[in-house]
GROMACS .gro file of C-alpha atoms in nm:
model
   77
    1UNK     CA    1   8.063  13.097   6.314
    2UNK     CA    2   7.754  13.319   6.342
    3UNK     CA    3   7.700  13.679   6.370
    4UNK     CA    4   7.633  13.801   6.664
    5UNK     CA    5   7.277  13.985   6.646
    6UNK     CA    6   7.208  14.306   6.679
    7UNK     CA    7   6.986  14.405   6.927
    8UNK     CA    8   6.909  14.728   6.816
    9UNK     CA    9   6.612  14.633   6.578
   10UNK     CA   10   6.440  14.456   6.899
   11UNK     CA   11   6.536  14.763   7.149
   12UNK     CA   12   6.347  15.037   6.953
   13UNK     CA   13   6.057  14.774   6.863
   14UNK     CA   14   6.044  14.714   7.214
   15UNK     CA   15   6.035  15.114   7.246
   16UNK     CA   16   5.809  15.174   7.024
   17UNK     CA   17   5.576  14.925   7.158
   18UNK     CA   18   5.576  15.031   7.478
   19UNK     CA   19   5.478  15.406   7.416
   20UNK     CA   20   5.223  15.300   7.166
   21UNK     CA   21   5.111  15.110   7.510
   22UNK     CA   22   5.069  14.752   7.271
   23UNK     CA   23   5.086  14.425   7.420
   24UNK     CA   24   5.326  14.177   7.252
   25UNK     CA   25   5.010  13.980   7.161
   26UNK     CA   26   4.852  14.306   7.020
   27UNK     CA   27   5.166  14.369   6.823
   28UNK     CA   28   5.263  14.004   6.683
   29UNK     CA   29   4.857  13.991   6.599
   30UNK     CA   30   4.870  14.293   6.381
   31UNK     CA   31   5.218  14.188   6.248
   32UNK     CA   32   5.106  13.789   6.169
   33UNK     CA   33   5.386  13.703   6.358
   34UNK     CA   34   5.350  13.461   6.685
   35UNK     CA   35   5.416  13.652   7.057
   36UNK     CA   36   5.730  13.422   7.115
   37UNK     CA   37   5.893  13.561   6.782
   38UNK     CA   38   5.869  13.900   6.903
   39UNK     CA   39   5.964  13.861   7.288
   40UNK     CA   40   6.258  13.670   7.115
   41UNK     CA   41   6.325  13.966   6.876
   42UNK     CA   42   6.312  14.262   7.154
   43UNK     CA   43   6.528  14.061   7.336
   44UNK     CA   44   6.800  14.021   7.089
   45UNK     CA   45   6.738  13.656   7.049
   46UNK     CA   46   6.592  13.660   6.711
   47UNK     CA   47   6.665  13.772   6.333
   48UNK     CA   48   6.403  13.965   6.139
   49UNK     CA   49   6.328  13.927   5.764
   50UNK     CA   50   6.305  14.234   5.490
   51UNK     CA   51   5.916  14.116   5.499
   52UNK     CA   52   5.875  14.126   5.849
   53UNK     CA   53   6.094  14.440   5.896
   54UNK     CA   54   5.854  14.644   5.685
   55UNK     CA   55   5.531  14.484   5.830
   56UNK     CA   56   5.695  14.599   6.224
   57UNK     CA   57   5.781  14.934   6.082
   58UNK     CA   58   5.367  14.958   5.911
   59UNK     CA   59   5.259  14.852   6.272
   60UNK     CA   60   5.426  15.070   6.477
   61UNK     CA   61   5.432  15.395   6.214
   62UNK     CA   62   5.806  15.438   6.195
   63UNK     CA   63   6.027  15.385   5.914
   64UNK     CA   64   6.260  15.038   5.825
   65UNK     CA   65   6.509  15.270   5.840
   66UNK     CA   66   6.459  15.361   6.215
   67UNK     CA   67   6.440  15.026   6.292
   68UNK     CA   68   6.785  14.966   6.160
   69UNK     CA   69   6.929  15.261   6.305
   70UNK     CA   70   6.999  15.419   5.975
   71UNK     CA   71   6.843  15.701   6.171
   72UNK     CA   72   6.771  15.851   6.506
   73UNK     CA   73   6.453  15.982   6.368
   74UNK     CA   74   6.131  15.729   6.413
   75UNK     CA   75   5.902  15.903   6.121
   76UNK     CA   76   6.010  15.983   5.823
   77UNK     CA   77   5.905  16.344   5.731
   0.00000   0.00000   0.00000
């Protein structure tokens, strides 16, 4: 049986995204990864790699650890 996912990781991308006032387009073209991969991921629907975790975090200037919830704090200081 699979985990479910958590959709954490696509809620604050989603966030993030939005404030930084980035299209998904804008976002998956600066990330190398395709629009549909990151609807999918701020809806829950899709797993993210250690690669692309990092390249999300670079693009929208928070930390991995954000992203994860390993923090309430977007920037590290």
């Amino acid at each position: 049986m699979r985990e479910p996912i958590d959709p954490t990781i696509g809620e604050r991308v989603l966030m993030l995204r939005r404030r930084q006032g980035l299209s998904q387009e804008v976002l998956a073209s600066q990330t190398t990864m395709s629009r549909a991969v990151i609807a999918r991921l701020e809806r829950g629907k899709q797993t993210v790699s250690a690669e692309r975790l990092r390249t999300l975090a670079q693009a929208l200037g928070c930390s991995t650890d954000y992203l994860l919830s390993l923090t309430d704090t977007p920037r590290t200081p």
